[in-house]
Coordinates of C-alpha atoms and ligand atoms in Angstrom, one line a residue:
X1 CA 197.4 154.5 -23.6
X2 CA 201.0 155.1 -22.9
X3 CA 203.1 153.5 -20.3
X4 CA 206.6 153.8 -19.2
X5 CA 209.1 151.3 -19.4
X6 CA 212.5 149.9 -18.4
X7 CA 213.9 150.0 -21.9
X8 CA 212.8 153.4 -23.1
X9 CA 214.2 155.7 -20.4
X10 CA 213.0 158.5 -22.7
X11 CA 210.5 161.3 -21.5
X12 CA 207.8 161.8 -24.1
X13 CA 207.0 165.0 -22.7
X14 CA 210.7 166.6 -22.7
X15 CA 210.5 164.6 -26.5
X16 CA 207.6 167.0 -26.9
X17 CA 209.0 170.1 -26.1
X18 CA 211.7 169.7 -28.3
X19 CA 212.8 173.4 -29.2
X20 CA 211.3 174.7 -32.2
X21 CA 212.7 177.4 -34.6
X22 CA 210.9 180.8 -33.6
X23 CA 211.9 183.7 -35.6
X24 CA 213.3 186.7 -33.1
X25 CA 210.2 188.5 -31.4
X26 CA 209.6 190.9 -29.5
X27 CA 206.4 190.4 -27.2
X28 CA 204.4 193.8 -26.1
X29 CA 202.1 193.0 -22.7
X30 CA 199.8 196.0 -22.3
X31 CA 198.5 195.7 -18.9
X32 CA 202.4 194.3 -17.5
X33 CA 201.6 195.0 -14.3
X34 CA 198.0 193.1 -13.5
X35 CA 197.8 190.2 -11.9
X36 CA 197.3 187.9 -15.2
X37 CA 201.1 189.2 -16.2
X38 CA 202.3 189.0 -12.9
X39 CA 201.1 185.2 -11.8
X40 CA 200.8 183.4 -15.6
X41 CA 202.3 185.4 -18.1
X42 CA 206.0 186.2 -16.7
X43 CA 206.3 183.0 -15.2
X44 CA 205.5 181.4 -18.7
X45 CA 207.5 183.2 -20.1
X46 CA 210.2 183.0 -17.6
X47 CA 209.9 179.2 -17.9
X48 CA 210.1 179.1 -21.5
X49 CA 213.6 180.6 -21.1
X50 CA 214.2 178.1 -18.6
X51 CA 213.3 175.2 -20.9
X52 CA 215.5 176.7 -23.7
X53 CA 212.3 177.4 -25.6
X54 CA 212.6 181.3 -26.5
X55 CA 213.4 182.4 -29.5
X56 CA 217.3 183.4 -29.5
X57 CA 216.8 187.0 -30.2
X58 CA 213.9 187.8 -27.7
X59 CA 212.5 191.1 -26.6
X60 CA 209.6 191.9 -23.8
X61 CA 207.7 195.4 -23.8
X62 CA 205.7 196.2 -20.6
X63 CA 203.3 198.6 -21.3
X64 CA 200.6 199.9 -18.3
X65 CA 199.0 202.7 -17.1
X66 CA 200.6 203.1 -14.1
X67 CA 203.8 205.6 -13.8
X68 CA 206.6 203.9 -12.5
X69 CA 210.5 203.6 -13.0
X70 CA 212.3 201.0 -15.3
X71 CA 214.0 200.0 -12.2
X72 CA 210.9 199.1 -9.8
X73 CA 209.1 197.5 -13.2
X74 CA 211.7 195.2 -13.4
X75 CA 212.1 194.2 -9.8
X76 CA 208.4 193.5 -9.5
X77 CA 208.8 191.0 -12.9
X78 CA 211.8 189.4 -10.9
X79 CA 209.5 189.1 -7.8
X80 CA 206.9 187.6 -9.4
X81 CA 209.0 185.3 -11.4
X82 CA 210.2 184.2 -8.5
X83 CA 207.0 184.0 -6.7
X84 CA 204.9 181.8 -9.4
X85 CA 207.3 179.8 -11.5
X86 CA 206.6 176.3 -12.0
X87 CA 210.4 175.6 -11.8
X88 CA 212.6 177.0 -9.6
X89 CA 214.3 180.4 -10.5
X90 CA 217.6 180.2 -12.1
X91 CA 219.3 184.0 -11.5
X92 CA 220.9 184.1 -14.8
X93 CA 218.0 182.9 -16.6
X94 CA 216.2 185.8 -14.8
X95 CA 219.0 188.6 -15.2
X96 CA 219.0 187.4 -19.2
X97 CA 215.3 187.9 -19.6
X98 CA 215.1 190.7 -18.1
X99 CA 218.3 192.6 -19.4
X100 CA 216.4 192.4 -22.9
X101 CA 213.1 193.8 -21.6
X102 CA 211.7 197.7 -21.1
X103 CA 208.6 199.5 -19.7
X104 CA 206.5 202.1 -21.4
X105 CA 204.2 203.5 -19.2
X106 CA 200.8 206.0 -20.3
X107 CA 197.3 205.4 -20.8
X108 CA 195.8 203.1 -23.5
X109 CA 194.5 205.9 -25.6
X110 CA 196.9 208.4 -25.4
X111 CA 198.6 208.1 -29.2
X112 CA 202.0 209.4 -27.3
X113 CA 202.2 206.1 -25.8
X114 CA 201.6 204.4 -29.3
X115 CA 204.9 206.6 -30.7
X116 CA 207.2 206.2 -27.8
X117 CA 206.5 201.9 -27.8
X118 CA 207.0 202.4 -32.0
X119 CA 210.2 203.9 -30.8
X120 CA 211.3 201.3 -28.5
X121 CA 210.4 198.3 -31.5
X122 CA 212.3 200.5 -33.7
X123 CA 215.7 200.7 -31.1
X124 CA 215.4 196.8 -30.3
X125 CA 215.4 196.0 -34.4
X126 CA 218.3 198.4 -34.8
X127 CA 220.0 197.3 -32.4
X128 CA 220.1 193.8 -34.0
X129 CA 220.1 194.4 -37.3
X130 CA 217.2 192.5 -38.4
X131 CA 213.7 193.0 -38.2
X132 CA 212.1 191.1 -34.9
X133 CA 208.5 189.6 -34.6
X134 CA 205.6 191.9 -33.0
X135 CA 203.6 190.2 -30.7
X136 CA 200.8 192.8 -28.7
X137 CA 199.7 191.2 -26.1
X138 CA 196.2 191.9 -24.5
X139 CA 196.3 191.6 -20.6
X140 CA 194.0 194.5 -19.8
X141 CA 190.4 194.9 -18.7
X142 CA 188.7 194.0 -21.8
X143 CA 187.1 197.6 -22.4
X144 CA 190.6 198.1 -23.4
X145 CA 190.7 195.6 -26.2
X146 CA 188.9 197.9 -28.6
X147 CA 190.8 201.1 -27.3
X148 CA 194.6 199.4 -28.1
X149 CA 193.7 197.9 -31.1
X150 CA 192.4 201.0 -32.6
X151 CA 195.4 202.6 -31.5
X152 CA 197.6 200.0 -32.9
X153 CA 195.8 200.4 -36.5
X154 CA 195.9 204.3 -36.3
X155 CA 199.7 204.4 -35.2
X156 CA 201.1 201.6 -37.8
X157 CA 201.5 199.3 -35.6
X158 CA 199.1 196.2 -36.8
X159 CA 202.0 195.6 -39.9
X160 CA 205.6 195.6 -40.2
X161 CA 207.6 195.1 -43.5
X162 CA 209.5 192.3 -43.2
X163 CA 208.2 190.2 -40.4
X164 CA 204.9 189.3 -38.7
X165 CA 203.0 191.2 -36.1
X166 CA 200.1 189.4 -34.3
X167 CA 197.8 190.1 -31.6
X168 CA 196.7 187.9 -28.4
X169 CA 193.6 188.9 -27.2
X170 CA 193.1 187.4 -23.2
X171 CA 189.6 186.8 -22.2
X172 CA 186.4 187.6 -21.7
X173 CA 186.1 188.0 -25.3
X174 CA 182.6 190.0 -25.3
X175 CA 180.2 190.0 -22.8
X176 CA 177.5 188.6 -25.0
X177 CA 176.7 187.4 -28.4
X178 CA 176.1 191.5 -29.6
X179 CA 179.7 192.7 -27.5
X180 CA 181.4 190.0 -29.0
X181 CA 180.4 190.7 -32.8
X182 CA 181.3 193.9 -32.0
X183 CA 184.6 193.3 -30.5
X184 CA 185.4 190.9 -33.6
X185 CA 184.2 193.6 -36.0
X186 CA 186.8 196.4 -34.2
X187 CA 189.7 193.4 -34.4
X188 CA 189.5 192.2 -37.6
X189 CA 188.7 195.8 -39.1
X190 CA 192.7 196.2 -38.2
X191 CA 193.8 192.8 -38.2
X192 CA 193.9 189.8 -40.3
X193 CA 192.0 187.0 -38.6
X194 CA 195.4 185.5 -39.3
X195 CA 196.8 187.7 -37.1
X196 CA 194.6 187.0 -34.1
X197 CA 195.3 184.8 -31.2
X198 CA 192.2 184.6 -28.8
X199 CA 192.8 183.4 -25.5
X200 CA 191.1 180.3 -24.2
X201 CA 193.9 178.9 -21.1
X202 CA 192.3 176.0 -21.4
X203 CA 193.4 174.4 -24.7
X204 CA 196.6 175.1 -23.9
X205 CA 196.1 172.3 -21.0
X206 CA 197.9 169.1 -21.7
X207 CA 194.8 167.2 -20.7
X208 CA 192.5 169.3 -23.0
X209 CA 195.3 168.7 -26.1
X210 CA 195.1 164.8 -25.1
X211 CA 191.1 164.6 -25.8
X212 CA 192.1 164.9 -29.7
X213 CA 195.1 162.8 -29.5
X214 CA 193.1 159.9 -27.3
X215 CA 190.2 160.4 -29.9
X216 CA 192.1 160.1 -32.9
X217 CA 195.1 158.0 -31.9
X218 CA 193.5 155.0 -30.6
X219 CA 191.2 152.5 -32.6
X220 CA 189.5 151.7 -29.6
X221 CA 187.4 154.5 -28.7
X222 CA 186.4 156.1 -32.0
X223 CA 183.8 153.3 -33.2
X224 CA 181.8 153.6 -29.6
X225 CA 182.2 157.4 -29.7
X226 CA 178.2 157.8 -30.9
X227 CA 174.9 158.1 -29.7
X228 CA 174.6 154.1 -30.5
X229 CA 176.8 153.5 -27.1
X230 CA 177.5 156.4 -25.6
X231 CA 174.2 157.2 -23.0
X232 CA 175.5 160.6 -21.7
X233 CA 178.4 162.8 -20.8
X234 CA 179.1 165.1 -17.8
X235 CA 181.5 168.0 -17.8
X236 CA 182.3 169.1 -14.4
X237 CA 184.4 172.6 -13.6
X238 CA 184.5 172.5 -10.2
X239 CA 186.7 175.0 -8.0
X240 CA 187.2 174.9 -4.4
X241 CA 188.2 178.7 -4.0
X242 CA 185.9 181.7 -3.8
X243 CA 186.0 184.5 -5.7
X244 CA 189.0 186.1 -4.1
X245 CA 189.5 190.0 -4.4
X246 CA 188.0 189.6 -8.5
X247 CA 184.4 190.8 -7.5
X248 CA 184.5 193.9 -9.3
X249 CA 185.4 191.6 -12.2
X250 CA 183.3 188.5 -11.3
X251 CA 180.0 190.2 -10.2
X252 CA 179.7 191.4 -14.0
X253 CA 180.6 188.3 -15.7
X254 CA 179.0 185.1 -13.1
X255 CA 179.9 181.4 -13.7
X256 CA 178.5 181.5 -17.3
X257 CA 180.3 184.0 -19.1
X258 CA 183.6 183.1 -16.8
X259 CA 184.0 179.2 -17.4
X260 CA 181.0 178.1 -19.3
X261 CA 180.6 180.6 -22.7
X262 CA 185.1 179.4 -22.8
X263 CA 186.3 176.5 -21.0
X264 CA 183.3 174.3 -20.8
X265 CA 182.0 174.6 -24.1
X266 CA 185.5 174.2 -25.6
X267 CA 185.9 170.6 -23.9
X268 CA 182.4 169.8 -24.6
X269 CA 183.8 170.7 -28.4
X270 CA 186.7 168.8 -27.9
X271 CA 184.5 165.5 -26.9
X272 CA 182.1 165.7 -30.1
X273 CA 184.0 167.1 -33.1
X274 CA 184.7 165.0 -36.5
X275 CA 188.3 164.3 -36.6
X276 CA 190.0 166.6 -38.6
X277 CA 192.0 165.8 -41.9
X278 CA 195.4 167.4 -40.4
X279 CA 196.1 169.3 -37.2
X280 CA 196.4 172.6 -39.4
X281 CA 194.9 175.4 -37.3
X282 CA 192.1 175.9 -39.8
X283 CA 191.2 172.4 -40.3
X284 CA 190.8 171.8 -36.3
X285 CA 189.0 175.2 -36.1
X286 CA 186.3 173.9 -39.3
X287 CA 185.9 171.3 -37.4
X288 CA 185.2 173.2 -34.1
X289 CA 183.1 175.1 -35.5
X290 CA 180.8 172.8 -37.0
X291 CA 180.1 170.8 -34.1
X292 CA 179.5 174.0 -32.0
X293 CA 176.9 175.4 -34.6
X294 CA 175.0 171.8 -33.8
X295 CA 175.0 172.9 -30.0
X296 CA 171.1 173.3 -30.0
X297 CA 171.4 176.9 -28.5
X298 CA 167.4 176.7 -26.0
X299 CA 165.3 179.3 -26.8
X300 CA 164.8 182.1 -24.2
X301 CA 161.3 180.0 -22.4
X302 CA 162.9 176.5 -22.4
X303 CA 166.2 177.8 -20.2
X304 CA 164.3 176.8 -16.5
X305 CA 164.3 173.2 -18.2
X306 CA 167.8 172.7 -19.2
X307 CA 169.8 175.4 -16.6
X308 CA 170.2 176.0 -13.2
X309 CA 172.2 178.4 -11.0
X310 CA 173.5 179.1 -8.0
X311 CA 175.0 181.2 -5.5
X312 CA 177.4 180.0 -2.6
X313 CA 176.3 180.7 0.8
X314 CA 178.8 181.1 3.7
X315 CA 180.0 177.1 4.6
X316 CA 183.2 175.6 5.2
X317 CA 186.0 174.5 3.3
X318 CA 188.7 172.5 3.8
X319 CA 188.0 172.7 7.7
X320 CA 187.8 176.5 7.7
X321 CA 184.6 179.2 8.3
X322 CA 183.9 181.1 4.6
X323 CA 182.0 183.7 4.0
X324 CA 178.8 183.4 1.5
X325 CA 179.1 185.1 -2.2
X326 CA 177.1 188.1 -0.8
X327 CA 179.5 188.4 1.8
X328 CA 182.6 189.3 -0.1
X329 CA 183.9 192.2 -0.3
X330 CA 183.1 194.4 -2.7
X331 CA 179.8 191.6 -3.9
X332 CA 176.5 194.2 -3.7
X333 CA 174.1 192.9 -1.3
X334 CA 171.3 192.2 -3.4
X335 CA 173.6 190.3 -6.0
X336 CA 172.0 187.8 -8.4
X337 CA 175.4 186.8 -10.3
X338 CA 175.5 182.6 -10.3
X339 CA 178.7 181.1 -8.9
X340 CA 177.0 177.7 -9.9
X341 CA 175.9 177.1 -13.3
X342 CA 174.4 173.6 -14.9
X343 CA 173.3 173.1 -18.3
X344 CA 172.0 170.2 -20.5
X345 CA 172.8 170.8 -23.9
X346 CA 172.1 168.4 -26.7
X347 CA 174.4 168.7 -29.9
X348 CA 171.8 168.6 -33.3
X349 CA 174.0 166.0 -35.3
X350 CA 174.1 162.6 -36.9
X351 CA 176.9 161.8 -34.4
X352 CA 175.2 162.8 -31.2
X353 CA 171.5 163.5 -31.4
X354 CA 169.8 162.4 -28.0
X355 CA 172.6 161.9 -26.4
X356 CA 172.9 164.8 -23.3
X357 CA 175.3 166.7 -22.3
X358 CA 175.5 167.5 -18.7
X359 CA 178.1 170.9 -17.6
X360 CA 178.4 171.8 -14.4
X361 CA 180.9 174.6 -13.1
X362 CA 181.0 176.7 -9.4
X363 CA 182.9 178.1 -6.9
X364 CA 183.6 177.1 -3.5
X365 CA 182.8 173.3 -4.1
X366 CA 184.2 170.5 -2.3
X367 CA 187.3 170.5 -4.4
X368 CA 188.8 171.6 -7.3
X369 CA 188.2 169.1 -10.2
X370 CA 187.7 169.2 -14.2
X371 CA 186.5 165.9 -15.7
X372 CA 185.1 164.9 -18.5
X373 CA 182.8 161.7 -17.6
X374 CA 181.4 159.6 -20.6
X375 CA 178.9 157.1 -19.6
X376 CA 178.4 154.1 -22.5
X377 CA 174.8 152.4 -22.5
X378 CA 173.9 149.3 -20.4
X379 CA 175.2 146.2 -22.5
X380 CA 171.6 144.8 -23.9
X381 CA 171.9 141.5 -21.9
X382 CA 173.1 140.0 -19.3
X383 CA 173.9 136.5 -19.4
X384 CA 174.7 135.9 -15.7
X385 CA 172.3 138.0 -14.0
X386 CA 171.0 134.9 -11.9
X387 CA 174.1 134.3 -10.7
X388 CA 174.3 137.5 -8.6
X389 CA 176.1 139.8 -10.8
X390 CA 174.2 143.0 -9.5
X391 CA 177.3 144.9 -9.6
X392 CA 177.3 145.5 -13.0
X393 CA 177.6 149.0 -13.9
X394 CA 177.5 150.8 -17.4
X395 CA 181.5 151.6 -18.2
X396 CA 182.7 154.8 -17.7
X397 CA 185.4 156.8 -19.6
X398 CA 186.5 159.3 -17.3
X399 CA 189.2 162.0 -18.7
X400 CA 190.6 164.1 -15.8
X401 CA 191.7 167.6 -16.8
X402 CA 192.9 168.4 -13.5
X403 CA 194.3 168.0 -10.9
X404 CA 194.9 164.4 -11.1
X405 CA 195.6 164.0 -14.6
X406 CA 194.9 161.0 -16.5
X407 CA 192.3 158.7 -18.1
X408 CA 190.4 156.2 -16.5
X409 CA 187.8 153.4 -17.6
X410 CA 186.1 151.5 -15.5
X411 CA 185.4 148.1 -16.8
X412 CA 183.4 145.3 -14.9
X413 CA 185.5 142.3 -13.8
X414 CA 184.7 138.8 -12.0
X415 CA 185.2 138.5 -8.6
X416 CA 187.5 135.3 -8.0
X417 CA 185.9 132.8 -6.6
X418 CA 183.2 130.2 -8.1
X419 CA 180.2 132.3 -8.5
X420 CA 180.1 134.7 -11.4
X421 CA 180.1 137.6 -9.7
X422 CA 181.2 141.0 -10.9
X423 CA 181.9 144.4 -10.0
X424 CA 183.6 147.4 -11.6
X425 CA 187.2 147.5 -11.6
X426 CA 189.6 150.4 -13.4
X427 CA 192.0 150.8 -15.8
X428 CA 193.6 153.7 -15.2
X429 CA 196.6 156.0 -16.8
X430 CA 198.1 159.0 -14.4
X431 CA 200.5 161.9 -16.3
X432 CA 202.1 161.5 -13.1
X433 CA 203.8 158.2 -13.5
X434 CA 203.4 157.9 -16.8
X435 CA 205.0 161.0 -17.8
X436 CA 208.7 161.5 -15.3
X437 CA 208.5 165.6 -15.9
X438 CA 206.5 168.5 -14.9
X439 CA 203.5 169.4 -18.1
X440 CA 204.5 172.7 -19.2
X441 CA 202.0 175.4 -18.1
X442 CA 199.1 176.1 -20.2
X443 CA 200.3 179.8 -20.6
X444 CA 203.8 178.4 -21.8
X445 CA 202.1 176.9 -25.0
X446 CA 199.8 179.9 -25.6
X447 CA 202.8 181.8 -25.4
X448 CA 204.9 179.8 -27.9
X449 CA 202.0 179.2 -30.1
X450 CA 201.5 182.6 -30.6
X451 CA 205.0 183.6 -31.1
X452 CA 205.3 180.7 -33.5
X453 CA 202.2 181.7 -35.3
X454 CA 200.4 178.7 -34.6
X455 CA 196.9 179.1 -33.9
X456 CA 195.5 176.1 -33.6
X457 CA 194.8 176.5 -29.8
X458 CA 193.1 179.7 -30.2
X459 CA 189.4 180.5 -30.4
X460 CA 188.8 181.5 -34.3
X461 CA 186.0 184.5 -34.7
X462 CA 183.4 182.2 -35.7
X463 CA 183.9 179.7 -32.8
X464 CA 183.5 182.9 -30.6
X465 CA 180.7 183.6 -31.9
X466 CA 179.2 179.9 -31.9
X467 CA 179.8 179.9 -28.5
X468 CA 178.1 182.9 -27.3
X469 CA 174.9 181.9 -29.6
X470 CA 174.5 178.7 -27.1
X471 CA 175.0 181.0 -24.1
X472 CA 173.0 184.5 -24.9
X473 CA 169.5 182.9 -24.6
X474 CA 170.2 181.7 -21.1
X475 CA 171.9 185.2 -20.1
X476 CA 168.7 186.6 -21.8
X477 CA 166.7 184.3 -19.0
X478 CA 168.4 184.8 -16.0
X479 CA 168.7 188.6 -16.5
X480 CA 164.9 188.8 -17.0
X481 CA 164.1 186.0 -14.0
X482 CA 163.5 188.6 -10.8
X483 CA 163.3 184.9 -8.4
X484 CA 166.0 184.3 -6.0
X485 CA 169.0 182.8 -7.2
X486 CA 169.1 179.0 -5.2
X487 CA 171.7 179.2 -2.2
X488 CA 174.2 176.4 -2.2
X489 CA 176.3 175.6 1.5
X490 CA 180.0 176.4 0.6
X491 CA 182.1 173.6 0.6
X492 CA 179.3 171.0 -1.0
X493 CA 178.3 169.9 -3.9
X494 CA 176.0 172.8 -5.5
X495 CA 172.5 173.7 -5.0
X496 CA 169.5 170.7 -5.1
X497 CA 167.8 171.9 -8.1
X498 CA 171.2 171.1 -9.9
X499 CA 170.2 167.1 -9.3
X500 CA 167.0 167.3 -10.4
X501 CA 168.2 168.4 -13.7
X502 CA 169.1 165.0 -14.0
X503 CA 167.1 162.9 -11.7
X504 CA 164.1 163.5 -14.0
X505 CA 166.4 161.8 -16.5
X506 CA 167.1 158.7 -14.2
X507 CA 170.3 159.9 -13.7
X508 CA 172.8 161.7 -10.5
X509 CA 176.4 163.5 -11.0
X510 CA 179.4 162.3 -10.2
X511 CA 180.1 162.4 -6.8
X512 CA 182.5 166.1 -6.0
Ligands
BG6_1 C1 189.6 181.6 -15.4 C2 188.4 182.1 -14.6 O1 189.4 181.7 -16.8 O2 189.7 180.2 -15.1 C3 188.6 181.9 -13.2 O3 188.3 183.5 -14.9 C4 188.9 180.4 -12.9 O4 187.5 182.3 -12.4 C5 190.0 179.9 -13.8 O5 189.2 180.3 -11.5 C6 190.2 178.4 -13.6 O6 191.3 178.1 -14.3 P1 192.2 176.8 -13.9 O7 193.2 176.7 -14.9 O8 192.6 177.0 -12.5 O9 191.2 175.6 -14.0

């Protein structure tokens, strides 16, 4: 693990964002005016101007369905800019940006709107002289993804002569296994997979990139990293907030689809893949995908042994009165949409088999924290157990995603004095101290990676569909289950039967 010191006054991370070449692009956001664009995307991209990181010759394209003026459009990006940037706003940076940026509004299917943004690609490449990068990107609501992408292929727009044009799609990508075929089938049947950049924010995380490189760049962990040492691992996704004003959004997708079918099962993927034979963006994708095919997906009767849900009832957090799920507004009384989910998955492989997997993911928990806890067996004797060492505990690995990034192992240690007595210490390594500057946003990367063509930190079409082949049967499950989703008190630490998925293995969770 890294550490800072007196003589090398260098900060890896700046070192790491280094700027790299990017031929001149021009960026199209359909849906410029939702909130994704508005709190991640223009400050990302705002930032990566900041940072020096844009290509020299860069363009932005808002397109949206609402009417509004070129004026307004670009006073709301300089709002928000202002509003959610990491770093603090720089005018000129800002006036810069957004000299070079334009606003097409019209509906999605409406091929007008398809001829007038061709027009405004065309205007930006003569202007220059040179032919600039496409990236479309997909910030809509996703029955839009089809819809744009159709019109993209029927108005020209999916090639260019003479430079690249790619597509970011933002999540959910489907809404099950079936809706997600089809919504790969209607991509790739105008798009090169080559050409396709599927959203997942969370690889984009520094902390979810470090998992490879603290896998694969240390000798230490690697030869324990097996079902010979390792007893279990827990993945927890735990949020403090509620579901805000996204119910129209979040009563159709629940906790699986939003953060389990993506996030979740991407770290879990993370954790057990082979290491790859280069960081190419296929190679780390075979390897993905390989590991997420030995998911052992439960079939549609064993789901009530290895999954549990939840739904948060009214509680408080962080000293204040908060309403129950049911309560929100715009939540349908009679909801049965999980804002808790817990799995046990097993993965099928030489590497792994018998070893579980614990996820866990809610809302309105006692605080917001993503972890990835890896528990290694008892050691198989212990030499000083009469001498009172009863605080020996199995060592932990614990890799924090967020918000306290970092790695920690906890190791057990003599207390001084002249009995042998031990207890667990850690070891521990913070981004914070380590690291002297700000990680760049996920989004930034995403962003970057995209425009760089890069997609090693995108979901490939066969991960996607990997990962909704572990999820459908337990969809399948709850949909057909008519019981009462368990109640969980906000604020806590998720519903009851959520332990016992674990108790009957002798085990508890972490502590929230
Ligand atoms: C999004 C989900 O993908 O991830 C949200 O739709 C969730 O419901 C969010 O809150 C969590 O992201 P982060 O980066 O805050 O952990």
């Amino acid at each position: 693990m890294a550490t800072a010191t007196a003589t090398a006054p260098e900060n890896p991370l700046v070192e790491g964002l280094e700027r790299l070449p990017v031929h001149p692009t021009t960026l199209v956001i359909f849906g410029a005016t939702g909130d994704l664009a508005h709190r991640k995307l223009l400050p990302a991209i705002y930032n990566l101007g900041h940072e020096g990181q844009l290509p020299e010759r860069f363009n932005l394209v808002g397109v949206s369905r609402r009417e509004k003026e070129h004026e307004d459009f670009i006073g709301e990006m300089r709002e928000s800019i202002e509003r959610f940037s990491r770093t603090s706003p720089k005018p000129e940076v800002i006036d810069a940006l957004l000299s070079r940026a334009r606003y097409v509004p019209g509906v999605f299917d409406d091929p007008q709107v398809y001829q007038q943004l061709e027009q405004v690609l065309a205007a930006y490449d003569d202007e220059a002289g040179i032919t600039f990068n496409r990236v479309f990107y997909l910030s809509t609501a996703p029955e839009f993804f089809p819809v744009i992408v159709k019109a993209l292929g029927e108005s020209k727009l999916a090639s260019c002569e003479g430079a690249e044009t790619r597509v970011v799609v933002e999540k959910p990508f489907g809404y099950d296994l079936a809706s997600a075929r089809k919504l790969n089938d209607a991509v790739l049947s105008v798009f090169d997979e080559r050409q396709v950049f599927r959203i997942d924010h969370y690889l984009g995380k520094e902390t979810v990139q470090n998992i490879m490189a603290f896998r694969f760049s240390n000798t230490m962990f690697e030869p324990v990293w097996n079902r010979n040492y390792i007893d279990h691992v827990q993945i927890t996704a735990a949020e403090d907030i509620g579901i805000g004003s996204r119910a129209g959004y979040y009563d159709n997708a629940g906790a699986l689809r939003d953060l389990v079918q993506n996030h979740m099962l991407q770290l879990m993927a993370n954790v057990c893949m082979e290491p790859p034979i280069s960081f190419s963006a296929d190679q780390v994708r075979d390897e993905k995908v390989k590991v997420i095919q030995a998911i052992r997906a439960p079939t549609v009767e064993e789901v009530p042994q290895m999954a549990v849900r939840g739904q948060y009832a009214a509680g408080r957090e962080a000293g204040e009165e908060v309403p129950g799920y049911l309560q929100e507004e715009g939540v349908p009384a009679d909801s049965k949409t999980e804002t808790y989910a817990a799995l046990r998955l097993e993965v099928s492989n030489w590497r792994w088999a018998g070893v579980p997997f614990y996820l866990r993911t809610g809302k309105r928990l006692a605080r917001k924290v993503t972890e990835i806890a890896v528990e290694l067996k008892p050691v198989p004797h212990l030499a000083f157990q009469a001498q009172g060492s009863l605080g020996v505990q199995p060592n932990q690995l614990v890799l924090t995603v967020q918000p306290d990034e970092g790695v920690s192992l906890s190791l057990g240690a003599k207390i001084p004095g002249a009995r042998m007595r031990i207890r667990p210490v850690n070891m521990e390594f913070h981004y914070g101290t380590t690291f002297l500057s700000q990680s760049p946003e996920a989004y930034e990367r995403l962003i970057m990676d995209a425009m760089r063509g890069d997609a090693t930190l995108f979901t490939r079409n066969d991960e996607v569909d990997g990962l909704w082949r572990v999820i459908d049967p337990i969809l399948t499950a709850w949909e057909q289950d008519r019981g009462d989703v368990a109640q969980y008190p906000a604020g806590g630490a998720g519903p009851a039967l959520a332990d016992e998925l674990l108790a009957r293995e002798g085990r508890t969770w972490r502590p929230l």
